[in-house]
mmCIF file of the C-alpha atoms, coordinates in Angstrom:
data_MODEL
# 
_entry.id   MODEL 
# 
loop_
_atom_site.group_PDB 
_atom_site.id 
_atom_site.type_symbol 
_atom_site.label_atom_id 
_atom_site.label_alt_id 
_atom_site.label_comp_id 
_atom_site.label_asym_id 
_atom_site.label_entity_id 
_atom_site.label_seq_id 
_atom_site.pdbx_PDB_ins_code 
_atom_site.Cartn_x 
_atom_site.Cartn_y 
_atom_site.Cartn_z 
_atom_site.occupancy 
_atom_site.B_iso_or_equiv 
_atom_site.pdbx_formal_charge 
_atom_site.auth_seq_id 
_atom_site.auth_comp_id 
_atom_site.auth_asym_id 
_atom_site.auth_atom_id 
_atom_site.pdbx_PDB_model_num 
ATOM 1   C CA . MET A 1 1   ? -101.098 -14.083 8.459   1.00 0.00 ? 1   MET A CA 1 
ATOM 2   C CA . ASP A 1 2   ? -104.378 -15.351 6.943   1.00 0.00 ? 2   ASP A CA 1 
ATOM 3   C CA . ALA A 1 3   ? -104.988 -11.899 5.492   1.00 0.00 ? 3   ALA A CA 1 
ATOM 4   C CA . LEU A 1 4   ? -101.835 -12.304 3.423   1.00 0.00 ? 4   LEU A CA 1 
ATOM 5   C CA . THR A 1 5   ? -102.216 -15.947 2.440   1.00 0.00 ? 5   THR A CA 1 
ATOM 6   C CA . GLN A 1 6   ? -105.555 -15.131 0.813   1.00 0.00 ? 6   GLN A CA 1 
ATOM 7   C CA . HIS A 1 7   ? -103.637 -12.844 -1.588  1.00 0.00 ? 7   HIS A CA 1 
ATOM 8   C CA . GLY A 1 8   ? -100.427 -14.847 -1.820  1.00 0.00 ? 8   GLY A CA 1 
ATOM 9   C CA . ASP A 1 9   ? -99.693  -14.020 -5.456  1.00 0.00 ? 9   ASP A CA 1 
ATOM 10  C CA . LEU A 1 10  ? -99.895  -10.273 -4.894  1.00 0.00 ? 10  LEU A CA 1 
ATOM 11  C CA . ILE A 1 11  ? -97.776  -10.486 -1.742  1.00 0.00 ? 11  ILE A CA 1 
ATOM 12  C CA . ALA A 1 12  ? -95.138  -12.649 -3.435  1.00 0.00 ? 12  ALA A CA 1 
ATOM 13  C CA . GLU A 1 13  ? -94.852  -10.251 -6.369  1.00 0.00 ? 13  GLU A CA 1 
ATOM 14  C CA . ALA A 1 14  ? -94.764  -7.204  -4.097  1.00 0.00 ? 14  ALA A CA 1 
ATOM 15  C CA . LEU A 1 15  ? -92.180  -8.795  -1.823  1.00 0.00 ? 15  LEU A CA 1 
ATOM 16  C CA . GLY A 1 16  ? -90.034  -9.519  -4.868  1.00 0.00 ? 16  GLY A CA 1 
ATOM 17  C CA . THR A 1 17  ? -90.266  -5.850  -5.868  1.00 0.00 ? 17  THR A CA 1 
ATOM 18  C CA . THR A 1 18  ? -89.332  -4.764  -2.345  1.00 0.00 ? 18  THR A CA 1 
ATOM 19  C CA . LEU A 1 19  ? -86.282  -7.048  -2.339  1.00 0.00 ? 19  LEU A CA 1 
ATOM 20  C CA . LEU A 1 20  ? -85.270  -5.932  -5.831  1.00 0.00 ? 20  LEU A CA 1 
ATOM 21  C CA . ILE A 1 21  ? -85.423  -2.262  -4.820  1.00 0.00 ? 21  ILE A CA 1 
ATOM 22  C CA . ALA A 1 22  ? -83.534  -2.999  -1.602  1.00 0.00 ? 22  ALA A CA 1 
ATOM 23  C CA . VAL A 1 23  ? -80.758  -4.993  -3.279  1.00 0.00 ? 23  VAL A CA 1 
ATOM 24  C CA . LEU A 1 24  ? -80.182  -2.574  -6.161  1.00 0.00 ? 24  LEU A CA 1 
ATOM 25  C CA . SER A 1 25  ? -80.333  0.446   -3.851  1.00 0.00 ? 25  SER A CA 1 
ATOM 26  C CA . THR A 1 26  ? -77.903  -1.228  -1.456  1.00 0.00 ? 26  THR A CA 1 
ATOM 27  C CA . VAL A 1 27  ? -75.354  -1.795  -4.201  1.00 0.00 ? 27  VAL A CA 1 
ATOM 28  C CA . GLY A 1 28  ? -75.726  1.794   -5.370  1.00 0.00 ? 28  GLY A CA 1 
ATOM 29  C CA . ALA A 1 29  ? -75.542  3.218   -1.845  1.00 0.00 ? 29  ALA A CA 1 
ATOM 30  C CA . LEU A 1 30  ? -72.394  1.243   -0.987  1.00 0.00 ? 30  LEU A CA 1 
ATOM 31  C CA . VAL A 1 31  ? -70.601  2.308   -4.169  1.00 0.00 ? 31  VAL A CA 1 
ATOM 32  C CA . ILE A 1 32  ? -71.667  5.943   -3.799  1.00 0.00 ? 32  ILE A CA 1 
ATOM 33  C CA . GLY A 1 33  ? -70.859  5.990   -0.097  1.00 0.00 ? 33  GLY A CA 1 
ATOM 34  C CA . VAL A 1 34  ? -67.322  4.698   -0.576  1.00 0.00 ? 34  VAL A CA 1 
ATOM 35  C CA . LEU A 1 35  ? -66.627  7.093   -3.462  1.00 0.00 ? 35  LEU A CA 1 
ATOM 36  C CA . VAL A 1 36  ? -67.982  10.053  -1.496  1.00 0.00 ? 36  VAL A CA 1 
ATOM 37  C CA . THR A 1 37  ? -65.870  9.099   1.516   1.00 0.00 ? 37  THR A CA 1 
ATOM 38  C CA . VAL A 1 38  ? -62.739  8.971   -0.620  1.00 0.00 ? 38  VAL A CA 1 
ATOM 39  C CA . ALA A 1 39  ? -63.657  12.351  -2.121  1.00 0.00 ? 39  ALA A CA 1 
ATOM 40  C CA . ARG A 1 40  ? -64.114  13.863  1.346   1.00 0.00 ? 40  ARG A CA 1 
ATOM 41  C CA . ILE A 1 41  ? -60.594  12.920  2.412   1.00 0.00 ? 41  ILE A CA 1 
ATOM 42  C CA . SER A 1 42  ? -58.939  13.576  -0.930  1.00 0.00 ? 42  SER A CA 1 
ATOM 43  C CA . PRO A 1 43  ? -56.285  16.293  -1.349  1.00 0.00 ? 43  PRO A CA 1 
ATOM 44  C CA . VAL A 1 44  ? -58.439  18.033  -3.977  1.00 0.00 ? 44  VAL A CA 1 
ATOM 45  C CA . PRO A 1 45  ? -60.482  20.877  -2.403  1.00 0.00 ? 45  PRO A CA 1 
ATOM 46  C CA . VAL A 1 46  ? -63.181  20.800  -5.113  1.00 0.00 ? 46  VAL A CA 1 
ATOM 47  C CA . LEU A 1 47  ? -63.836  17.093  -4.497  1.00 0.00 ? 47  LEU A CA 1 
ATOM 48  C CA . ARG A 1 48  ? -63.944  17.607  -0.750  1.00 0.00 ? 48  ARG A CA 1 
ATOM 49  C CA . GLY A 1 49  ? -66.391  20.482  -1.118  1.00 0.00 ? 49  GLY A CA 1 
ATOM 50  C CA . ALA A 1 50  ? -68.647  18.618  -3.551  1.00 0.00 ? 50  ALA A CA 1 
ATOM 51  C CA . ALA A 1 51  ? -68.705  15.529  -1.326  1.00 0.00 ? 51  ALA A CA 1 
ATOM 52  C CA . PHE A 1 52  ? -69.496  17.623  1.744   1.00 0.00 ? 52  PHE A CA 1 
ATOM 53  C CA . CYS A 1 53  ? -72.387  19.357  -0.030  1.00 0.00 ? 53  CYS A CA 1 
ATOM 54  C CA . TYR A 1 54  ? -73.729  16.016  -1.271  1.00 0.00 ? 54  TYR A CA 1 
ATOM 55  C CA . VAL A 1 55  ? -73.744  14.509  2.206   1.00 0.00 ? 55  VAL A CA 1 
ATOM 56  C CA . GLN A 1 56  ? -75.305  17.550  3.839   1.00 0.00 ? 56  GLN A CA 1 
ATOM 57  C CA . TYR A 1 57  ? -78.033  17.762  1.205   1.00 0.00 ? 57  TYR A CA 1 
ATOM 58  C CA . PHE A 1 58  ? -79.161  14.159  1.447   1.00 0.00 ? 58  PHE A CA 1 
ATOM 59  C CA . LEU A 1 59  ? -78.854  14.042  5.230   1.00 0.00 ? 59  LEU A CA 1 
ATOM 60  C CA . ASN A 1 60  ? -81.106  17.050  5.638   1.00 0.00 ? 60  ASN A CA 1 
ATOM 61  C CA . VAL A 1 61  ? -83.803  16.578  2.989   1.00 0.00 ? 61  VAL A CA 1 
ATOM 62  C CA . PRO A 1 62  ? -86.610  14.060  3.695   1.00 0.00 ? 62  PRO A CA 1 
ATOM 63  C CA . LEU A 1 63  ? -86.601  10.982  1.486   1.00 0.00 ? 63  LEU A CA 1 
ATOM 64  C CA . LEU A 1 64  ? -90.280  11.415  0.663   1.00 0.00 ? 64  LEU A CA 1 
ATOM 65  C CA . ALA A 1 65  ? -89.616  14.920  -0.656  1.00 0.00 ? 65  ALA A CA 1 
ATOM 66  C CA . LEU A 1 66  ? -86.793  13.578  -2.825  1.00 0.00 ? 66  LEU A CA 1 
ATOM 67  C CA . LEU A 1 67  ? -88.996  10.821  -4.220  1.00 0.00 ? 67  LEU A CA 1 
ATOM 68  C CA . LEU A 1 68  ? -91.815  13.198  -5.075  1.00 0.00 ? 68  LEU A CA 1 
ATOM 69  C CA . LEU A 1 69  ? -89.367  15.640  -6.624  1.00 0.00 ? 69  LEU A CA 1 
ATOM 70  C CA . ALA A 1 70  ? -87.829  12.916  -8.780  1.00 0.00 ? 70  ALA A CA 1 
ATOM 71  C CA . VAL A 1 71  ? -91.159  11.444  -9.893  1.00 0.00 ? 71  VAL A CA 1 
ATOM 72  C CA . PHE A 1 72  ? -92.780  14.754  -10.832 1.00 0.00 ? 72  PHE A CA 1 
ATOM 73  C CA . ALA A 1 73  ? -89.855  17.031  -11.702 1.00 0.00 ? 73  ALA A CA 1 
ATOM 74  C CA . LEU A 1 74  ? -87.559  14.773  -13.716 1.00 0.00 ? 74  LEU A CA 1 
ATOM 75  C CA . PRO A 1 75  ? -90.134  14.074  -16.477 1.00 0.00 ? 75  PRO A CA 1 
ATOM 76  C CA . ASP A 1 76  ? -90.599  17.842  -16.868 1.00 0.00 ? 76  ASP A CA 1 
ATOM 77  C CA . ALA A 1 77  ? -86.834  18.093  -17.324 1.00 0.00 ? 77  ALA A CA 1 
ATOM 78  C CA . GLY A 1 78  ? -86.977  15.470  -20.080 1.00 0.00 ? 78  GLY A CA 1 
ATOM 79  C CA . LEU A 1 79  ? -85.654  12.559  -18.005 1.00 0.00 ? 79  LEU A CA 1 
ATOM 80  C CA . VAL A 1 80  ? -88.268  9.792   -17.937 1.00 0.00 ? 80  VAL A CA 1 
ATOM 81  C CA . MET A 1 81  ? -87.593  6.541   -16.071 1.00 0.00 ? 81  MET A CA 1 
ATOM 82  C CA . PRO A 1 82  ? -89.784  3.682   -14.836 1.00 0.00 ? 82  PRO A CA 1 
ATOM 83  C CA . LEU A 1 83  ? -91.075  4.309   -11.322 1.00 0.00 ? 83  LEU A CA 1 
ATOM 84  C CA . THR A 1 84  ? -89.124  1.413   -9.837  1.00 0.00 ? 84  THR A CA 1 
ATOM 85  C CA . THR A 1 85  ? -85.901  2.663   -11.417 1.00 0.00 ? 85  THR A CA 1 
ATOM 86  C CA . THR A 1 86  ? -86.569  6.154   -10.080 1.00 0.00 ? 86  THR A CA 1 
ATOM 87  C CA . VAL A 1 87  ? -87.066  4.792   -6.570  1.00 0.00 ? 87  VAL A CA 1 
ATOM 88  C CA . VAL A 1 88  ? -83.850  2.759   -6.789  1.00 0.00 ? 88  VAL A CA 1 
ATOM 89  C CA . VAL A 1 89  ? -81.836  5.780   -7.932  1.00 0.00 ? 89  VAL A CA 1 
ATOM 90  C CA . VAL A 1 90  ? -83.254  8.133   -5.308  1.00 0.00 ? 90  VAL A CA 1 
ATOM 91  C CA . LEU A 1 91  ? -82.940  5.593   -2.501  1.00 0.00 ? 91  LEU A CA 1 
ATOM 92  C CA . GLY A 1 92  ? -79.370  4.763   -3.519  1.00 0.00 ? 92  GLY A CA 1 
ATOM 93  C CA . LEU A 1 93  ? -78.391  8.435   -3.554  1.00 0.00 ? 93  LEU A CA 1 
ATOM 94  C CA . TYR A 1 94  ? -80.147  9.102   -0.257  1.00 0.00 ? 94  TYR A CA 1 
ATOM 95  C CA . GLU A 1 95  ? -78.717  6.155   1.652   1.00 0.00 ? 95  GLU A CA 1 
ATOM 96  C CA . GLY A 1 96  ? -75.321  6.712   0.008   1.00 0.00 ? 96  GLY A CA 1 
ATOM 97  C CA . ALA A 1 97  ? -74.918  9.776   2.222   1.00 0.00 ? 97  ALA A CA 1 
ATOM 98  C CA . TYR A 1 98  ? -75.470  7.663   5.348   1.00 0.00 ? 98  TYR A CA 1 
ATOM 99  C CA . VAL A 1 99  ? -73.072  5.015   4.073   1.00 0.00 ? 99  VAL A CA 1 
ATOM 100 C CA . ALA A 1 100 ? -70.491  7.754   3.481   1.00 0.00 ? 100 ALA A CA 1 
ATOM 101 C CA . GLU A 1 101 ? -70.809  8.954   7.066   1.00 0.00 ? 101 GLU A CA 1 
ATOM 102 C CA . ALA A 1 102 ? -70.459  5.409   8.390   1.00 0.00 ? 102 ALA A CA 1 
ATOM 103 C CA . VAL A 1 103 ? -67.418  4.670   6.234   1.00 0.00 ? 103 VAL A CA 1 
ATOM 104 C CA . ARG A 1 104 ? -65.822  8.001   7.157   1.00 0.00 ? 104 ARG A CA 1 
ATOM 105 C CA . SER A 1 105 ? -66.047  7.010   10.815  1.00 0.00 ? 105 SER A CA 1 
ATOM 106 C CA . GLY A 1 106 ? -64.280  3.792   9.859   1.00 0.00 ? 106 GLY A CA 1 
ATOM 107 C CA . VAL A 1 107 ? -61.516  5.751   8.136   1.00 0.00 ? 107 VAL A CA 1 
ATOM 108 C CA . ASN A 1 108 ? -60.777  7.394   11.491  1.00 0.00 ? 108 ASN A CA 1 
ATOM 109 C CA . THR A 1 109 ? -59.922  3.969   12.928  1.00 0.00 ? 109 THR A CA 1 
ATOM 110 C CA . VAL A 1 110 ? -57.072  3.424   10.448  1.00 0.00 ? 110 VAL A CA 1 
ATOM 111 C CA . ALA A 1 111 ? -53.724  4.085   12.121  1.00 0.00 ? 111 ALA A CA 1 
ATOM 112 C CA . PRO A 1 112 ? -52.018  7.171   10.645  1.00 0.00 ? 112 PRO A CA 1 
ATOM 113 C CA . GLY A 1 113 ? -48.726  5.277   10.760  1.00 0.00 ? 113 GLY A CA 1 
ATOM 114 C CA . GLU A 1 114 ? -50.006  2.792   8.184   1.00 0.00 ? 114 GLU A CA 1 
ATOM 115 C CA . VAL A 1 115 ? -50.861  5.582   5.766   1.00 0.00 ? 115 VAL A CA 1 
ATOM 116 C CA . GLU A 1 116 ? -47.511  7.247   6.301   1.00 0.00 ? 116 GLU A CA 1 
ATOM 117 C CA . ALA A 1 117 ? -45.712  3.945   5.741   1.00 0.00 ? 117 ALA A CA 1 
ATOM 118 C CA . ALA A 1 118 ? -47.611  3.404   2.496   1.00 0.00 ? 118 ALA A CA 1 
ATOM 119 C CA . ARG A 1 119 ? -46.683  6.857   1.261   1.00 0.00 ? 119 ARG A CA 1 
ATOM 120 C CA . ALA A 1 120 ? -43.067  6.232   2.235   1.00 0.00 ? 120 ALA A CA 1 
ATOM 121 C CA . LEU A 1 121 ? -43.169  3.164   -0.020  1.00 0.00 ? 121 LEU A CA 1 
ATOM 122 C CA . GLY A 1 122 ? -44.195  5.389   -2.915  1.00 0.00 ? 122 GLY A CA 1 
ATOM 123 C CA . MET A 1 123 ? -47.927  4.657   -3.019  1.00 0.00 ? 123 MET A CA 1 
ATOM 124 C CA . GLY A 1 124 ? -50.161  7.365   -4.442  1.00 0.00 ? 124 GLY A CA 1 
ATOM 125 C CA . PHE A 1 125 ? -53.439  8.533   -2.921  1.00 0.00 ? 125 PHE A CA 1 
ATOM 126 C CA . SER A 1 126 ? -55.583  6.120   -4.934  1.00 0.00 ? 126 SER A CA 1 
ATOM 127 C CA . GLN A 1 127 ? -53.387  3.152   -4.015  1.00 0.00 ? 127 GLN A CA 1 
ATOM 128 C CA . VAL A 1 128 ? -53.437  4.060   -0.328  1.00 0.00 ? 128 VAL A CA 1 
ATOM 129 C CA . MET A 1 129 ? -57.220  4.346   -0.411  1.00 0.00 ? 129 MET A CA 1 
ATOM 130 C CA . ARG A 1 130 ? -57.753  1.139   -2.390  1.00 0.00 ? 130 ARG A CA 1 
ATOM 131 C CA . LYS A 1 131 ? -55.270  -1.115  -0.609  1.00 0.00 ? 131 LYS A CA 1 
ATOM 132 C CA . ILE A 1 132 ? -55.116  0.195   2.941   1.00 0.00 ? 132 ILE A CA 1 
ATOM 133 C CA . VAL A 1 133 ? -57.692  2.738   4.067   1.00 0.00 ? 133 VAL A CA 1 
ATOM 134 C CA . VAL A 1 134 ? -60.984  1.647   2.474   1.00 0.00 ? 134 VAL A CA 1 
ATOM 135 C CA . PRO A 1 135 ? -60.649  -2.110  3.225   1.00 0.00 ? 135 PRO A CA 1 
ATOM 136 C CA . GLN A 1 136 ? -59.892  -1.437  6.886   1.00 0.00 ? 136 GLN A CA 1 
ATOM 137 C CA . ALA A 1 137 ? -62.585  1.219   7.163   1.00 0.00 ? 137 ALA A CA 1 
ATOM 138 C CA . LEU A 1 138 ? -65.232  -1.151  5.796   1.00 0.00 ? 138 LEU A CA 1 
ATOM 139 C CA . ARG A 1 139 ? -64.174  -3.918  8.159   1.00 0.00 ? 139 ARG A CA 1 
ATOM 140 C CA . ALA A 1 140 ? -64.457  -1.527  11.101  1.00 0.00 ? 140 ALA A CA 1 
ATOM 141 C CA . VAL A 1 141 ? -68.027  -0.404  10.348  1.00 0.00 ? 141 VAL A CA 1 
ATOM 142 C CA . VAL A 1 142 ? -69.837  -3.599  9.371   1.00 0.00 ? 142 VAL A CA 1 
ATOM 143 C CA . GLN A 1 143 ? -72.466  -3.231  12.083  1.00 0.00 ? 143 GLN A CA 1 
ATOM 144 C CA . PRO A 1 144 ? -73.164  0.473   11.413  1.00 0.00 ? 144 PRO A CA 1 
ATOM 145 C CA . LEU A 1 145 ? -73.443  -0.329  7.721   1.00 0.00 ? 145 LEU A CA 1 
ATOM 146 C CA . GLY A 1 146 ? -75.845  -3.125  8.604   1.00 0.00 ? 146 GLY A CA 1 
ATOM 147 C CA . ASN A 1 147 ? -78.010  -0.618  10.460  1.00 0.00 ? 147 ASN A CA 1 
ATOM 148 C CA . VAL A 1 148 ? -77.968  1.706   7.439   1.00 0.00 ? 148 VAL A CA 1 
ATOM 149 C CA . LEU A 1 149 ? -79.062  -1.155  5.187   1.00 0.00 ? 149 LEU A CA 1 
ATOM 150 C CA . ILE A 1 150 ? -81.881  -2.076  7.568   1.00 0.00 ? 150 ILE A CA 1 
ATOM 151 C CA . ALA A 1 151 ? -83.049  1.546   7.414   1.00 0.00 ? 151 ALA A CA 1 
ATOM 152 C CA . LEU A 1 152 ? -82.821  1.353   3.613   1.00 0.00 ? 152 LEU A CA 1 
ATOM 153 C CA . LEU A 1 153 ? -85.025  -1.743  3.631   1.00 0.00 ? 153 LEU A CA 1 
ATOM 154 C CA . MET A 1 154 ? -87.614  0.041   5.749   1.00 0.00 ? 154 MET A CA 1 
ATOM 155 C CA . ASN A 1 155 ? -87.479  3.099   3.506   1.00 0.00 ? 155 ASN A CA 1 
ATOM 156 C CA . THR A 1 156 ? -88.518  1.008   0.500   1.00 0.00 ? 156 THR A CA 1 
ATOM 157 C CA . ALA A 1 157 ? -92.035  1.309   1.940   1.00 0.00 ? 157 ALA A CA 1 
ATOM 158 C CA . LEU A 1 158 ? -92.094  4.934   0.759   1.00 0.00 ? 158 LEU A CA 1 
ATOM 159 C CA . ALA A 1 159 ? -92.126  3.642   -2.814  1.00 0.00 ? 159 ALA A CA 1 
ATOM 160 C CA . ALA A 1 160 ? -95.838  3.032   -2.250  1.00 0.00 ? 160 ALA A CA 1 
ATOM 161 C CA . THR A 1 161 ? -96.408  6.801   -2.163  1.00 0.00 ? 161 THR A CA 1 
ATOM 162 C CA . VAL A 1 162 ? -95.247  7.186   -5.775  1.00 0.00 ? 162 VAL A CA 1 
ATOM 163 C CA . GLY A 1 163 ? -97.172  4.245   -7.210  1.00 0.00 ? 163 GLY A CA 1 
ATOM 164 C CA . VAL A 1 164 ? -94.725  1.330   -6.986  1.00 0.00 ? 164 VAL A CA 1 
ATOM 165 C CA . VAL A 1 165 ? -96.483  -1.873  -5.971  1.00 0.00 ? 165 VAL A CA 1 
ATOM 166 C CA . GLU A 1 166 ? -94.167  -3.138  -3.252  1.00 0.00 ? 166 GLU A CA 1 
ATOM 167 C CA . LEU A 1 167 ? -95.010  -4.760  0.072   1.00 0.00 ? 167 LEU A CA 1 
ATOM 168 C CA . THR A 1 168 ? -96.629  -1.763  1.749   1.00 0.00 ? 168 THR A CA 1 
ATOM 169 C CA . SER A 1 169 ? -98.578  -0.874  -1.377  1.00 0.00 ? 169 SER A CA 1 
ATOM 170 C CA . ALA A 1 170 ? -99.813  -4.474  -1.616  1.00 0.00 ? 170 ALA A CA 1 
ATOM 171 C CA . ALA A 1 171 ? -100.912 -4.298  2.022   1.00 0.00 ? 171 ALA A CA 1 
ATOM 172 C CA . ASN A 1 172 ? -102.898 -1.137  1.246   1.00 0.00 ? 172 ASN A CA 1 
ATOM 173 C CA . ARG A 1 173 ? -104.638 -2.883  -1.648  1.00 0.00 ? 173 ARG A CA 1 
ATOM 174 C CA . ILE A 1 174 ? -105.445 -5.945  0.430   1.00 0.00 ? 174 ILE A CA 1 
ATOM 175 C CA . ASN A 1 175 ? -106.818 -3.809  3.242   1.00 0.00 ? 175 ASN A CA 1 
ATOM 176 C CA . ASN A 1 176 ? -109.043 -1.965  0.783   1.00 0.00 ? 176 ASN A CA 1 
ATOM 177 C CA . VAL A 1 177 ? -110.604 -5.331  -0.071  1.00 0.00 ? 177 VAL A CA 1 
ATOM 178 C CA . LEU A 1 178 ? -110.711 -6.998  3.341   1.00 0.00 ? 178 LEU A CA 1 
ATOM 179 C CA . ALA A 1 179 ? -111.057 -3.930  5.577   1.00 0.00 ? 179 ALA A CA 1 
ATOM 180 C CA . GLN A 1 180 ? -108.932 -5.644  8.251   1.00 0.00 ? 180 GLN A CA 1 
ATOM 181 C CA . PRO A 1 181 ? -106.177 -3.086  8.933   1.00 0.00 ? 181 PRO A CA 1 
ATOM 182 C CA . ILE A 1 182 ? -104.900 -4.682  12.130  1.00 0.00 ? 182 ILE A CA 1 
ATOM 183 C CA . ALA A 1 183 ? -104.510 -8.139  10.618  1.00 0.00 ? 183 ALA A CA 1 
ATOM 184 C CA . VAL A 1 184 ? -103.093 -6.879  7.309   1.00 0.00 ? 184 VAL A CA 1 
ATOM 185 C CA . TYR A 1 185 ? -100.552 -4.375  8.595   1.00 0.00 ? 185 TYR A CA 1 
ATOM 186 C CA . ALA A 1 186 ? -99.525  -6.525  11.557  1.00 0.00 ? 186 ALA A CA 1 
ATOM 187 C CA . SER A 1 187 ? -98.808  -9.378  9.160   1.00 0.00 ? 187 SER A CA 1 
ATOM 188 C CA . VAL A 1 188 ? -96.814  -7.161  6.835   1.00 0.00 ? 188 VAL A CA 1 
ATOM 189 C CA . GLY A 1 189 ? -94.967  -5.793  9.856   1.00 0.00 ? 189 GLY A CA 1 
ATOM 190 C CA . VAL A 1 190 ? -93.907  -9.329  10.738  1.00 0.00 ? 190 VAL A CA 1 
ATOM 191 C CA . VAL A 1 191 ? -92.507  -9.762  7.221   1.00 0.00 ? 191 VAL A CA 1 
ATOM 192 C CA . TYR A 1 192 ? -90.504  -6.535  7.504   1.00 0.00 ? 192 TYR A CA 1 
ATOM 193 C CA . MET A 1 193 ? -89.298  -7.559  10.960  1.00 0.00 ? 193 MET A CA 1 
ATOM 194 C CA . ALA A 1 194 ? -88.132  -10.948 9.677   1.00 0.00 ? 194 ALA A CA 1 
ATOM 195 C CA . MET A 1 195 ? -86.146  -9.309  6.879   1.00 0.00 ? 195 MET A CA 1 
ATOM 196 C CA . ALA A 1 196 ? -84.610  -6.768  9.270   1.00 0.00 ? 196 ALA A CA 1 
ATOM 197 C CA . LEU A 1 197 ? -83.639  -9.470  11.768  1.00 0.00 ? 197 LEU A CA 1 
ATOM 198 C CA . GLY A 1 198 ? -82.090  -11.466 8.934   1.00 0.00 ? 198 GLY A CA 1 
ATOM 199 C CA . LEU A 1 199 ? -79.998  -8.465  7.871   1.00 0.00 ? 199 LEU A CA 1 
ATOM 200 C CA . GLY A 1 200 ? -78.956  -7.797  11.454  1.00 0.00 ? 200 GLY A CA 1 
ATOM 201 C CA . LEU A 1 201 ? -77.905  -11.411 11.966  1.00 0.00 ? 201 LEU A CA 1 
ATOM 202 C CA . MET A 1 202 ? -75.953  -11.410 8.717   1.00 0.00 ? 202 MET A CA 1 
ATOM 203 C CA . ALA A 1 203 ? -74.183  -8.188  9.695   1.00 0.00 ? 203 ALA A CA 1 
ATOM 204 C CA . SER A 1 204 ? -73.226  -9.667  13.071  1.00 0.00 ? 204 SER A CA 1 
ATOM 205 C CA . ARG A 1 205 ? -71.754  -12.749 11.449  1.00 0.00 ? 205 ARG A CA 1 
ATOM 206 C CA . VAL A 1 206 ? -69.836  -10.747 8.880   1.00 0.00 ? 206 VAL A CA 1 
ATOM 207 C CA . GLU A 1 207 ? -68.533  -8.446  11.617  1.00 0.00 ? 207 GLU A CA 1 
ATOM 208 C CA . LYS A 1 208 ? -67.156  -11.423 13.568  1.00 0.00 ? 208 LYS A CA 1 
ATOM 209 C CA . ARG A 1 209 ? -65.488  -12.809 10.469  1.00 0.00 ? 209 ARG A CA 1 
ATOM 210 C CA . VAL A 1 210 ? -63.758  -9.616  9.360   1.00 0.00 ? 210 VAL A CA 1 
ATOM 211 C CA . ALA A 1 211 ? -63.143  -7.969  12.735  1.00 0.00 ? 211 ALA A CA 1 
ATOM 212 C CA . ILE A 1 212 ? -59.732  -6.323  12.997  1.00 0.00 ? 212 ILE A CA 1 
ATOM 213 C CA . LEU A 1 213 ? -57.881  -7.445  16.110  1.00 0.00 ? 213 LEU A CA 1 
ATOM 214 C CA . ARG A 1 214 ? -55.952  -4.499  17.566  1.00 0.00 ? 214 ARG A CA 1 
# 
């Protein structure tokens, strides 16, 4: 870790950027994922089709290609954003597709009888989704969602390819100065591992707290 402590200020700032991207992208991905899941099971064919196309597109296009497309193509289309904002938007949209798939698997765990009972009580589609289906689906997929968020954290490293100074980018700069790739990247790897283990532990604890006993 000596390679990092020599450049503590740069690492601290870069780590803050990494965490900022991860947190904002996580919020966006969770919101998008839930909305897309609801759209995919809605009674409106257009919404189902649009949600299906969204998921298939982002599941089958590499994140790096999306980042490069956003950074270089959006300005030509007249939409200019700071690089960090662009990364947050693209990462949120990309991981939102994976969140949607995870949540959709959770929807399948909700007993059909509960939905039918809610409809018998006069609840509309939005009420059934908001009060019965989505809460139970989220509780059923805490661990899979945790895995998606860990992948999101790791994918923040791709921000370095478009000029954002996050943890991986800082490691590249430090290695250019010290020329100690093993020490630098191994140390940064430990930092990523610590954050991933922390997310995994948090997901496990949340899962135990909200687990549905059947």
